[in-house]
Coordinates of C-alpha atoms in Angstrom, one line a residue:
X942 CA -24.8 -47.1 76.5
X943 CA -25.7 -50.2 78.4
X944 CA -22.8 -51.8 80.2
X945 CA -22.2 -55.5 80.0
X946 CA -23.3 -57.6 82.9
X947 CA -23.3 -61.2 84.0
X948 CA -20.6 -63.7 84.9
X949 CA -18.3 -62.6 82.1
X950 CA -18.3 -59.0 83.2
X951 CA -17.9 -59.9 86.8
X952 CA -14.8 -61.9 86.0
X953 CA -13.0 -58.9 84.4
X954 CA -10.5 -57.2 86.6
X955 CA -10.6 -53.5 87.3
X956 CA -7.5 -53.0 85.2
X957 CA -9.4 -54.1 82.1
X958 CA -9.8 -51.1 79.7
X959 CA -13.4 -52.1 78.9
X960 CA -14.3 -52.0 82.5
X961 CA -12.7 -48.6 82.9
X962 CA -14.3 -47.2 79.7
X963 CA -17.8 -48.4 80.7
X964 CA -17.7 -46.3 84.0
X965 CA -15.3 -43.4 83.1
X966 CA -16.8 -39.9 82.8
X967 CA -14.6 -39.1 79.9
X968 CA -17.0 -38.6 77.0
X969 CA -16.7 -41.0 74.1
X970 CA -14.4 -43.5 75.7
X971 CA -17.2 -46.0 76.3
X972 CA -18.1 -46.0 72.5
X973 CA -14.5 -46.7 71.6
X974 CA -13.8 -49.6 74.0
X975 CA -17.3 -51.1 74.2
X976 CA -18.1 -54.9 73.8
X977 CA -18.1 -56.5 70.5
X978 CA -15.9 -56.4 67.4
X979 CA -14.5 -53.4 65.7
X980 CA -17.1 -51.6 63.6
X981 CA -17.0 -48.4 61.5
X982 CA -19.1 -46.7 64.1
X983 CA -16.5 -47.5 66.8
X984 CA -13.7 -46.2 64.4
X985 CA -15.5 -42.9 63.9
X986 CA -15.9 -42.5 67.6
X987 CA -12.2 -43.2 68.0
X988 CA -11.3 -40.5 65.4
X989 CA -13.6 -38.0 67.1
X990 CA -12.1 -38.7 70.6
X991 CA -8.6 -38.3 69.2
X992 CA -9.4 -35.1 67.4
X993 CA -11.1 -33.6 70.5
X994 CA -8.1 -34.6 72.6
X995 CA -5.7 -33.1 70.1
X996 CA -7.6 -29.8 70.1
X997 CA -7.7 -29.8 73.9
X998 CA -4.0 -30.3 74.2
X999 CA -3.3 -27.6 71.7
X1000 CA -5.4 -25.1 73.6
X1001 CA -3.7 -26.1 76.9
X1002 CA -0.3 -25.6 75.3
X1003 CA -1.2 -22.2 74.0
X1004 CA -2.6 -21.1 77.5
X1005 CA 0.5 -22.4 79.3
X1006 CA 2.8 -20.7 76.9
X1007 CA 0.9 -17.4 77.3
X1008 CA 1.1 -17.7 81.1
X1009 CA 4.9 -18.4 80.8
X1010 CA 5.4 -15.0 79.1
X1011 CA 4.3 -13.3 82.3
X1012 CA 2.4 -10.4 80.9
X1013 CA 1.4 -7.5 83.1
X1014 CA -1.0 -4.6 82.9
X1015 CA -1.1 -1.1 84.5
X1016 CA -4.1 0.1 86.4
X1017 CA -4.6 3.8 87.2
X1018 CA -7.0 4.7 89.9
X1019 CA -7.9 7.7 92.1
X1020 CA -8.7 7.2 95.8
X1021 CA -10.0 9.3 98.6
X1022 CA -8.4 9.8 102.0
X1023 CA -9.4 11.6 105.2
X1024 CA -5.8 12.8 105.7
X1025 CA -2.5 12.6 103.9
X1026 CA 1.1 12.5 105.2
X1027 CA 2.8 15.7 104.3
X1028 CA 5.9 15.1 102.1
X1029 CA 9.5 15.9 103.0
X1030 CA 10.6 19.3 101.6
X1031 CA 14.3 20.0 101.1
X1032 CA 15.6 23.6 100.7
X1033 CA 19.1 24.6 99.5
X1034 CA 20.5 28.0 98.9
X1035 CA 22.0 28.1 95.4
X1036 CA 25.1 29.8 96.8
X1037 CA 27.0 27.0 98.7
X1038 CA 29.4 29.2 100.8
X1039 CA 29.0 32.6 102.5
X1040 CA 31.8 35.0 101.5
X1041 CA 32.0 36.4 105.0
X1042 CA 32.9 33.0 106.5
X1043 CA 35.7 32.1 104.2
X1044 CA 39.2 32.3 105.6
X1045 CA 42.7 32.3 104.0
X1046 CA 43.0 28.7 105.1
X1047 CA 39.8 27.8 103.2
X1048 CA 41.2 29.5 100.1
X1049 CA 44.4 27.6 100.4
X1050 CA 42.8 24.2 100.6
X1051 CA 39.5 24.7 98.7
X1052 CA 40.2 27.7 96.4
X1053 CA 41.5 25.6 93.4
X1054 CA 38.7 23.0 93.7
X1055 CA 35.7 25.2 94.4
X1056 CA 36.6 28.5 92.9
X1057 CA 39.3 27.7 90.4
X1058 CA 41.7 30.0 92.2
X1059 CA 45.4 29.8 91.7
X1060 CA 47.7 30.5 94.7
X1061 CA 48.8 33.8 93.2
X1062 CA 45.1 35.0 93.0
X1063 CA 44.3 34.6 96.6
X1064 CA 45.2 38.1 97.5
X1065 CA 43.1 39.6 94.7
X1066 CA 40.1 37.4 95.7
X1067 CA 40.4 38.4 99.3
X1068 CA 40.3 42.1 98.2
X1069 CA 37.1 41.2 96.2
X1070 CA 35.6 39.8 99.4
X1071 CA 36.5 43.0 101.2
X1072 CA 39.0 41.1 103.4
X1073 CA 42.6 42.0 104.2
X1074 CA 45.3 40.0 102.4
X1075 CA 47.0 37.1 104.0
X1076 CA 49.6 37.9 106.6
X1077 CA 53.2 37.0 105.7
X1078 CA 53.5 34.4 108.4
X1079 CA 50.3 32.5 107.4
X1080 CA 50.6 28.7 107.9
X1081 CA 47.8 26.5 106.5
X1082 CA 46.4 23.7 108.7
X1083 CA 47.9 20.3 108.2
X1084 CA 44.5 18.7 107.3
X1085 CA 41.2 20.0 105.9
X1086 CA 37.7 18.7 106.1
X1087 CA 35.3 19.6 103.4
X1088 CA 32.2 18.7 105.4
X1089 CA 33.3 21.1 108.2
X1090 CA 33.8 23.8 105.7
X1091 CA 30.3 23.6 104.4
X1092 CA 28.8 23.3 107.9
X1093 CA 30.7 26.4 109.0
X1094 CA 30.6 28.6 105.9
X1095 CA 27.3 27.5 104.4
X1096 CA 24.0 29.4 104.8
X1097 CA 22.3 28.6 108.1
X1098 CA 18.6 28.2 108.4
X1099 CA 18.5 30.5 111.4
X1100 CA 19.7 33.3 109.2
X1101 CA 17.6 32.5 106.1
X1102 CA 14.2 31.6 107.7
X1103 CA 12.2 34.8 108.4
X1104 CA 8.9 33.1 109.0
X1105 CA 7.5 29.5 109.0
X1106 CA 4.0 28.2 109.4
X1107 CA 2.5 24.8 109.0
X1108 CA -1.3 24.7 108.7
X1109 CA -1.4 28.2 110.3
X1110 CA 0.7 27.1 113.3
X1111 CA 4.2 28.6 113.7
X1112 CA 7.3 26.4 113.1
X1113 CA 11.0 27.0 113.1
X1114 CA 14.5 25.7 112.5
X1115 CA 13.8 22.9 115.0
X1116 CA 11.4 21.4 112.5
X1117 CA 14.1 21.1 109.9
X1118 CA 17.0 18.6 109.6
X1119 CA 20.4 19.5 108.2
X1120 CA 21.6 17.3 105.3
X1121 CA 24.5 17.4 102.9
X1122 CA 23.8 17.3 99.2
X1123 CA 26.0 18.1 96.2
X1124 CA 24.9 21.7 96.6
X1125 CA 26.3 21.9 100.1
X1126 CA 24.4 22.0 103.4
X1127 CA 20.6 21.9 102.9
X1128 CA 17.6 21.6 105.2
X1129 CA 14.7 19.1 105.1
X1130 CA 11.3 19.8 106.6
X1131 CA 9.3 16.8 107.9
X1132 CA 12.1 14.4 107.3
X1133 CA 11.1 11.9 110.0
X1134 CA 14.7 11.6 111.1
X1135 CA 15.5 10.3 114.5
X1136 CA 12.0 8.8 114.9
X1137 CA 10.2 12.2 114.7
X1138 CA 6.5 11.9 114.0
X1139 CA 5.5 12.7 110.5
X1140 CA 3.1 15.6 110.0
X1141 CA -0.2 15.1 108.3
X1142 CA -2.9 17.3 106.8
X1143 CA -6.7 16.8 106.9
X1144 CA -7.4 19.4 104.2
X1145 CA -6.2 20.5 100.8
X1146 CA -5.6 24.0 99.4
X1147 CA -3.4 26.9 100.3
X1148 CA -3.0 27.5 104.0
X1149 CA -3.2 23.8 104.8
X1150 CA 0.5 23.1 104.2
X1151 CA 3.9 24.6 104.6
X1152 CA 4.4 28.3 104.1
X1153 CA 7.9 29.8 104.6
X1154 CA 9.4 33.2 104.1
X1155 CA 13.1 33.1 103.3
X1156 CA 16.0 35.5 102.9
X1157 CA 18.4 34.3 100.2
X1158 CA 21.3 36.6 101.5
X1159 CA 22.5 37.7 98.1
X1160 CA 25.1 39.9 99.7
X1161 CA 26.8 36.7 100.9
X1162 CA 27.1 35.2 97.5
X1163 CA 30.6 34.5 96.3
X1164 CA 32.0 36.7 93.5
X1165 CA 32.1 35.1 90.1
X1166 CA 35.9 34.9 89.7
X1167 CA 36.0 32.4 86.8
X1168 CA 33.5 30.6 84.7
X1169 CA 33.7 27.2 86.3
X1170 CA 31.0 24.6 86.8
X1171 CA 30.7 25.1 90.5
X1172 CA 30.2 28.8 90.2
X1173 CA 26.5 29.7 90.4
X1174 CA 25.0 32.5 88.3
X1175 CA 21.5 32.3 89.8
X1176 CA 20.1 33.7 93.0
X1177 CA 17.4 32.0 94.9
X1178 CA 16.4 28.7 96.5
X1179 CA 16.4 25.2 95.1
X1180 CA 13.5 23.0 96.4
X1181 CA 12.7 19.3 96.1
X1182 CA 9.5 17.6 97.3
X1183 CA 10.0 13.9 98.0
X1184 CA 9.0 11.1 100.2
X1185 CA 10.7 10.4 103.5
X1186 CA 12.1 7.1 102.2
X1187 CA 14.3 8.5 99.5
X1188 CA 17.3 10.9 99.8
X1189 CA 17.1 14.2 98.0
X1190 CA 18.9 14.6 94.7
X1191 CA 18.3 18.3 94.6
X1192 CA 21.0 19.2 92.2
X1193 CA 19.2 17.2 89.5
X1194 CA 15.5 17.1 90.6
X1195 CA 15.0 20.3 92.4
X1196 CA 13.1 23.3 91.1
X1197 CA 14.1 26.9 91.6
X1198 CA 12.3 29.6 93.6
X1199 CA 13.3 33.2 92.9
X1200 CA 13.3 36.2 95.3
X1201 CA 10.7 38.8 94.8
X1202 CA 8.0 36.2 94.2
X1203 CA 5.5 34.2 96.2
X1204 CA 5.5 30.7 94.7
X1205 CA 2.6 28.3 95.1
X1206 CA 3.2 24.6 94.7
X1207 CA 0.1 22.5 94.4
X1208 CA 0.9 18.8 95.0
X1209 CA -0.8 15.5 94.3
X1210 CA 0.3 12.3 95.8
X1211 CA 0.9 9.3 93.6
X1212 CA 1.5 5.8 94.9
X1213 CA 3.3 3.5 92.5
X1214 CA 3.4 -0.2 92.7
X1215 CA 5.4 -2.4 90.4
X1216 CA 5.8 -6.2 90.0
X1217 CA 9.0 -8.1 90.7
X1218 CA 10.5 -10.6 88.2
X1219 CA 9.4 -12.4 86.1
X1220 CA 6.4 -10.1 85.6
X1221 CA 8.4 -6.9 86.0
X1222 CA 11.8 -5.7 87.1
X1223 CA 11.2 -3.9 90.4
X1224 CA 13.4 -4.5 93.4
X1225 CA 12.9 -4.2 97.2
X1226 CA 16.4 -4.9 98.3
X1227 CA 18.0 -2.4 100.5
X1228 CA 21.2 -0.8 99.4
X1229 CA 24.6 -0.4 101.0
X1230 CA 27.2 1.9 99.3
X1231 CA 30.0 0.0 101.1
X1232 CA 28.9 -3.5 100.0
X1233 CA 30.0 -4.5 96.5
X1234 CA 28.6 -8.0 95.6
X1235 CA 30.3 -8.0 92.2
X1236 CA 33.6 -6.0 92.1
X1237 CA 33.9 -6.4 88.4
X1238 CA 30.6 -4.5 87.9
X1239 CA 30.7 -1.3 90.1
X1240 CA 27.8 0.3 88.2
X1241 CA 25.3 -2.5 88.7
X1242 CA 22.5 -2.3 91.3
X1243 CA 23.7 -2.7 94.8
X1244 CA 23.7 -6.1 96.4
X1245 CA 21.9 -7.1 99.5
X1246 CA 23.1 -5.3 102.6
X1247 CA 24.6 -7.2 105.5
X1248 CA 22.9 -5.0 108.1
X1249 CA 19.7 -3.0 108.5
X1250 CA 19.4 -0.2 105.9
X1251 CA 16.7 2.3 104.8
X1252 CA 14.0 1.0 102.4
X1253 CA 15.0 0.6 98.8
X1254 CA 14.4 3.7 96.6
X1255 CA 15.5 4.6 93.1
X1256 CA 17.4 7.7 94.3
X1257 CA 19.0 5.8 97.1
X1258 CA 20.2 3.1 94.6
X1259 CA 21.6 5.8 92.3
X1260 CA 23.4 7.5 95.2
X1261 CA 24.8 4.2 96.4
X1262 CA 25.9 3.4 92.9
X1263 CA 27.6 6.8 92.5
X1264 CA 29.3 6.3 95.9
X1265 CA 30.8 2.9 94.9
X1266 CA 32.0 4.3 91.6
X1267 CA 33.7 7.3 93.1
X1268 CA 35.2 5.3 95.9
X1269 CA 36.5 2.8 93.4
X1270 CA 38.0 5.5 91.2
X1271 CA 39.3 7.9 93.7
X1272 CA 39.6 6.0 97.0
X1273 CA 37.2 8.4 98.8
X1274 CA 33.7 9.7 98.8
X1275 CA 32.1 13.1 98.3
X1276 CA 30.7 14.7 101.5
X1277 CA 27.0 14.2 100.4
X1278 CA 27.6 10.5 99.7
X1279 CA 26.7 7.8 102.3
X1280 CA 29.1 5.1 103.4
X1281 CA 32.2 4.6 105.5
X1282 CA 34.9 5.7 103.0
X1283 CA 36.9 8.8 103.9
X1284 CA 35.7 12.1 102.6
X1285 CA 37.7 13.4 99.6
X1286 CA 40.1 16.2 100.1
X1287 CA 39.7 19.4 98.0
X1288 CA 42.4 18.3 95.6
X1289 CA 40.7 14.9 95.2
X1290 CA 37.4 16.8 94.5
X1291 CA 39.1 18.7 91.7
X1292 CA 41.3 16.0 90.1
X1293 CA 39.1 12.9 90.5
X1294 CA 35.7 13.0 92.2
X1295 CA 34.0 15.8 90.3
X1296 CA 35.2 14.8 86.9
X1297 CA 34.4 11.1 87.5
X1298 CA 30.9 11.8 88.8
X1299 CA 30.1 14.2 86.0
X1300 CA 31.2 11.7 83.4
X1301 CA 29.2 9.0 85.1
X1302 CA 26.0 11.2 85.1
X1303 CA 26.4 12.0 81.4
X1304 CA 26.6 8.3 80.5
X1305 CA 23.8 7.4 82.9
X1306 CA 25.9 4.4 83.9
X1307 CA 23.9 3.3 87.0
X1308 CA 21.4 0.5 86.4
X1309 CA 18.8 0.7 89.1
X1310 CA 15.4 -1.0 88.9
X1311 CA 12.3 0.7 90.0
X1312 CA 11.2 0.1 93.6
X1313 CA 8.3 -2.3 94.1
X1314 CA 6.5 0.4 96.1
X1315 CA 7.2 4.1 96.0
X1316 CA 5.6 7.5 96.4
X1317 CA 6.0 10.6 94.3
X1318 CA 4.4 14.0 94.1
X1319 CA 3.1 15.7 91.0
X1320 CA 3.5 19.5 91.2
X1321 CA 1.9 22.5 89.6
X1322 CA 3.7 25.9 90.2
X1323 CA 2.3 29.4 90.0
X1324 CA 3.7 32.6 91.3
X1325 CA 3.0 36.3 92.0
X1326 CA 5.2 39.2 92.6
X1327 CA 5.8 40.1 96.2
X1328 CA 6.1 42.1 98.3
X1329 CA 3.9 45.0 97.4
X1330 CA 5.1 48.5 98.2
X1331 CA 3.2 48.7 101.5
X1332 CA 4.4 45.2 102.4
X1333 CA 8.0 46.2 101.4
X1334 CA 8.0 49.1 103.9
X1335 CA 6.5 46.9 106.6
X1336 CA 9.0 44.1 106.1
X1337 CA 11.9 46.6 106.0
X1338 CA 10.9 48.0 109.4
X1339 CA 10.2 44.5 110.8
X1340 CA 13.5 43.0 109.8
X1341 CA 15.6 46.2 110.0
X1342 CA 16.5 46.0 106.3
X1343 CA 16.2 48.4 103.4
X1344 CA 13.3 48.2 101.0
X1345 CA 15.7 47.4 98.2
X1346 CA 17.1 44.5 100.2
X1347 CA 13.6 43.2 100.9
X1348 CA 12.7 43.2 97.2
X1349 CA 16.0 41.6 96.1
X1350 CA 16.2 38.9 98.8
X1351 CA 12.9 37.9 100.2
X1352 CA 10.7 35.1 98.8
X1353 CA 7.7 33.2 100.0
X1354 CA 7.1 29.5 99.3
X1355 CA 3.7 27.9 99.9
X1356 CA 3.4 24.1 99.5
X1357 CA 0.1 22.3 99.9
X1358 CA -2.0 19.4 98.6
X1359 CA -4.5 20.3 95.8
X1360 CA -7.0 17.8 97.4
X1361 CA -6.9 14.8 99.7
X1362 CA -7.5 12.3 96.8
X1363 CA -4.4 10.6 95.5
X1364 CA -3.6 8.5 92.4
X1365 CA -2.5 4.9 92.4
X1366 CA -0.5 3.4 89.5
X1367 CA -0.3 -0.3 90.0
X1368 CA 1.1 -3.1 87.9
X1369 CA -1.0 -6.3 88.0
X1370 CA -0.5 -9.7 86.6
X1371 CA -2.4 -9.9 83.3
X1372 CA -2.9 -13.7 83.6
X1373 CA -3.2 -15.3 87.0
X1374 CA -2.9 -19.0 87.9
X1375 CA -6.6 -19.1 88.6
X1376 CA -7.4 -17.8 85.1
X1377 CA -5.0 -20.5 83.7
X1378 CA -6.8 -23.3 85.6
X1379 CA -10.2 -21.8 84.6
X1380 CA -9.2 -21.8 80.9
X1381 CA -7.9 -25.3 81.0
X1382 CA -11.0 -26.5 82.8
X1383 CA -13.2 -24.8 80.2
X1384 CA -11.3 -26.3 77.3
X1385 CA -11.4 -29.7 79.0
X1386 CA -15.2 -29.6 79.4
X1387 CA -15.7 -28.3 75.8
X1388 CA -13.6 -30.8 73.9
X1389 CA -13.5 -34.0 76.0
X1390 CA -16.2 -33.5 78.6
X1391 CA -13.9 -34.1 81.5
X1392 CA -13.3 -32.5 84.9
X1393 CA -10.9 -32.7 87.7
X1394 CA -12.6 -35.9 89.0
X1395 CA -12.0 -37.5 85.5
X1396 CA -8.3 -37.0 86.1
X1397 CA -8.6 -38.7 89.4
X1398 CA -10.5 -41.6 87.7
X1399 CA -7.6 -42.0 85.2
X1400 CA -5.1 -42.0 88.0
X1401 CA -7.1 -44.6 89.8
X1402 CA -7.2 -46.8 86.7
X1403 CA -3.4 -46.5 86.2
X1404 CA -3.0 -47.6 89.8
X1405 CA -5.2 -50.6 89.2
X1406 CA -3.2 -51.5 86.1
X1407 CA 0.1 -51.2 88.0
X1408 CA -1.3 -53.3 90.8
X1409 CA -2.7 -56.1 88.6
X1410 CA -0.1 -56.2 85.9
X1411 CA 3.1 -55.4 87.6
X1412 CA 2.7 -56.1 91.3
X1413 CA 0.4 -59.1 90.5
X1414 CA 3.2 -60.7 88.5
X1415 CA 5.6 -60.5 91.5
X1416 CA 3.0 -61.6 94.0
X1417 CA 2.1 -64.7 92.0
X1418 CA 5.7 -65.6 91.5
X1419 CA 6.5 -65.2 95.2
X1420 CA 3.4 -67.2 96.1
X1421 CA 4.3 -70.0 93.8
X1422 CA 7.8 -70.2 95.3
X1423 CA 6.4 -70.1 98.8
X1424 CA 3.9 -73.0 98.1
X1425 CA 6.6 -75.1 96.4
X1426 CA 8.8 -74.8 99.5
X1427 CA 6.0 -75.3 102.0
X1428 CA 4.1 -78.1 100.3
X1429 CA 7.1 -80.2 99.3
X1430 CA 6.2 -83.9 98.6
X1431 CA 6.6 -86.3 101.5
X1432 CA 6.0 -90.1 101.6
X1433 CA 2.9 -91.2 103.4
X1434 CA 4.3 -94.6 104.3
X1435 CA 7.6 -95.6 106.0
X1436 CA 10.7 -96.1 103.8
X1437 CA 10.9 -99.8 104.8
X1438 CA 7.7 -100.7 102.9
X1439 CA 9.2 -101.2 99.5
X1440 CA 6.9 -103.9 98.0
X1441 CA 5.1 -102.9 94.8
X1442 CA 1.8 -104.4 96.0
X1443 CA 1.9 -103.1 99.6
X1444 CA -1.5 -101.7 100.5
X1445 CA -2.0 -98.4 102.4
X1446 CA -3.5 -99.6 105.6
X1447 CA -5.3 -96.4 106.5
X1448 CA -5.3 -92.8 105.2
X1449 CA -7.1 -90.1 107.1
X1450 CA -8.0 -87.1 105.1
X1451 CA -8.3 -83.8 106.9
X1452 CA -10.1 -80.7 105.6
X1453 CA -6.9 -79.3 104.2
X1454 CA -5.2 -82.6 103.0
X1455 CA -4.6 -83.4 99.3
X1456 CA -3.7 -86.9 98.1
X1457 CA -2.2 -87.0 94.7
X1458 CA -1.8 -90.1 92.6
X1459 CA 1.0 -89.9 90.0
X1460 CA 0.4 -90.4 86.4
X1461 CA 0.6 -93.6 84.5
X1462 CA -1.6 -95.8 86.8
X1463 CA -4.4 -97.8 85.2
X1464 CA -7.9 -96.9 85.8
X1465 CA -9.3 -98.9 88.6
X1466 CA -12.7 -100.7 88.1
X1467 CA -13.7 -100.6 91.7
X1468 CA -15.6 -97.4 92.4
X1469 CA -14.9 -95.5 95.6
X1470 CA -15.8 -92.0 96.8
X1471 CA -13.9 -89.2 95.1
X1472 CA -13.1 -85.7 96.2
X1473 CA -12.7 -82.6 94.0
X1474 CA -9.6 -80.5 93.8
X1475 CA -10.2 -76.7 93.6
X1476 CA -7.9 -74.6 91.5
X1477 CA -6.2 -72.9 94.5
X1478 CA -4.7 -76.2 95.8
X1479 CA -1.4 -76.9 94.1
X1480 CA -0.8 -80.5 93.3
X1481 CA 2.4 -82.0 91.9
X1482 CA 3.7 -85.5 91.9
X1483 CA 7.1 -86.6 92.9
X1484 CA 7.8 -87.0 89.1
X1485 CA 7.4 -83.3 88.6
X1486 CA 4.2 -83.4 86.5
X1487 CA 0.6 -82.8 87.5
X1488 CA -1.1 -86.1 88.6
X1489 CA -4.0 -87.6 86.9
X1490 CA -6.0 -87.8 90.0
X1491 CA -6.0 -85.6 93.1
X1492 CA -8.3 -85.9 96.1
X1493 CA -9.0 -82.9 98.3
X1494 CA -10.3 -83.8 101.7
X1495 CA -12.8 -81.0 102.1
X1496 CA -15.3 -80.9 99.2
X1497 CA -17.0 -84.2 98.2
X1498 CA -18.2 -84.7 94.7
X1499 CA -19.8 -87.5 92.6
X1500 CA -17.9 -89.5 90.0
X1501 CA -18.5 -88.6 86.4
X1502 CA -20.2 -85.3 87.2
X1503 CA -18.8 -82.4 85.3
X1504 CA -17.7 -79.4 87.3
X1505 CA -17.7 -75.7 86.3
X1506 CA -14.8 -74.9 84.0
X1507 CA -13.3 -72.3 86.2
X1508 CA -12.9 -74.9 89.1
X1509 CA -10.4 -77.0 87.0
X1510 CA -11.3 -80.1 89.1
X1511 CA -11.2 -83.8 88.1
X1512 CA -13.5 -86.3 89.8
X1513 CA -12.2 -89.8 89.2
X1514 CA -12.9 -93.1 91.2
X1515 CA -9.7 -94.5 92.7
X1516 CA -8.9 -97.4 95.1
X1517 CA -6.2 -96.4 97.6
X1518 CA -5.1 -100.1 98.2
X1519 CA -3.9 -100.4 94.6
X1520 CA -1.6 -97.4 94.8
X1521 CA 2.0 -97.8 95.5
X1522 CA 3.4 -95.9 98.4
X1523 CA 5.9 -94.0 96.2
X1524 CA 3.0 -92.7 94.1
X1525 CA 1.0 -91.2 97.0
X1526 CA 1.9 -87.6 98.0
X1527 CA 0.5 -85.8 101.0
X1528 CA 0.2 -82.0 100.6
X1529 CA -0.9 -79.4 103.2
X1530 CA -2.7 -76.5 101.4
X1531 CA -2.7 -74.1 104.4

């Protein structure tokens, strides 16, 4: 469309909608606000532009709403690696205490809680253990520590571990770390505790991981005196494979390994990555069992810790939640729980801690979000009977045990990676900000033919409108007030010349001087040179009205010649000697 040109177009300000429409890149706007009167063609263009704008805004609203729902998708991938960090392996004997290490003092304090023994049954239980009865002068200790009991009377790794190899190299108890769980004292291989370097493996398959031979020491198992929850009926080892960042919950997540078998555990590493709010519900806050941010909600996720803590993990959150719950209910913590609360006494174990924790686990009362990043290990188990008869005779001679003892107590556990590849499970944002902007840009170009620069053009036009229409009003008003104060009317002659017919002896006009003659004077027949008044020179008479004749001392003109309309000048012959002094005003335009 051809844009208007000429003096009329040049006089239009930039804030004029027709000037903006003629140069704007928004399609159709020039057809709507073009020159000329309103026609059906212009009306159809206006309808088309409005419909396109409405469709564009609808699509933008739908895309923004979809983005505000924060959808996510899960991507599963398999990746290769040259070497993998070996996981932590926690081992616990199913029997928590050795019968040979129990004392009458232990039975006095822990018998009712751990074994369900009444005081009158202590003598019979000691006989079942093959121990002499309590002497008549027996006096129990004034205090009792459950953690010390399990550390002293629990199975030691030095006694259980018959052989240990990692990738064919010998290992021993020094490669394990003692840890308390609900099953008692356990041992973790490759825990990374105290800054120890984590072990890695460059190969997959049997023989490239951890292989241990263990003695379960069945002859040290406690007699089944009563059918209570803490009494084990099984024999063997409980095992949990986990990452170094999370604590073992072996009583719930461990798998069993039986004596008389060699158990092969093939592992595959899985890395999980979840999104935080609002796309997901993961958390990376560390936990502190002693810090309760909301006392009215002891089962909620732990609040931020005031000091350095281990990385957040799901099991760590649950353990901290259980600790806070038991501490709030019973005023103490169980020996496997972290924190600074005192360890529960055996009576508190029996009356409060064990029932409270069991009820809590049945209700699954802890609300812990998934960690934003975690590692878990998928497992496949297989087993064969062992040892063979020749191996039984050899092991019996090697460890100075009977063949029956070897068959009933020895097991082999072999843990390795199936391959060095690992799986990644990653949550991703289903709709990114870049996709939102791309969709909006595509809809903008499709429906209204606009771009980002078009938005800048509209903003620039709005600035022009604001400057011309709003700021211009205040500028003109301020300028008018300034001119009226600066160019106030003054008499050219002295006050003493009061005669009506006094002549002005001499009037020198400078380049910025205006002489105004007030209205009501007769037209003078004597011609004299006239000067034109441009529109920028304000001229008012002492009577408050615009004068009939004004003379500007810079631009000469000829009487009777018409000037352009936009100059608003009057060229009239005057004779200064016929003008009264009160009707002459001298104004300075600069």
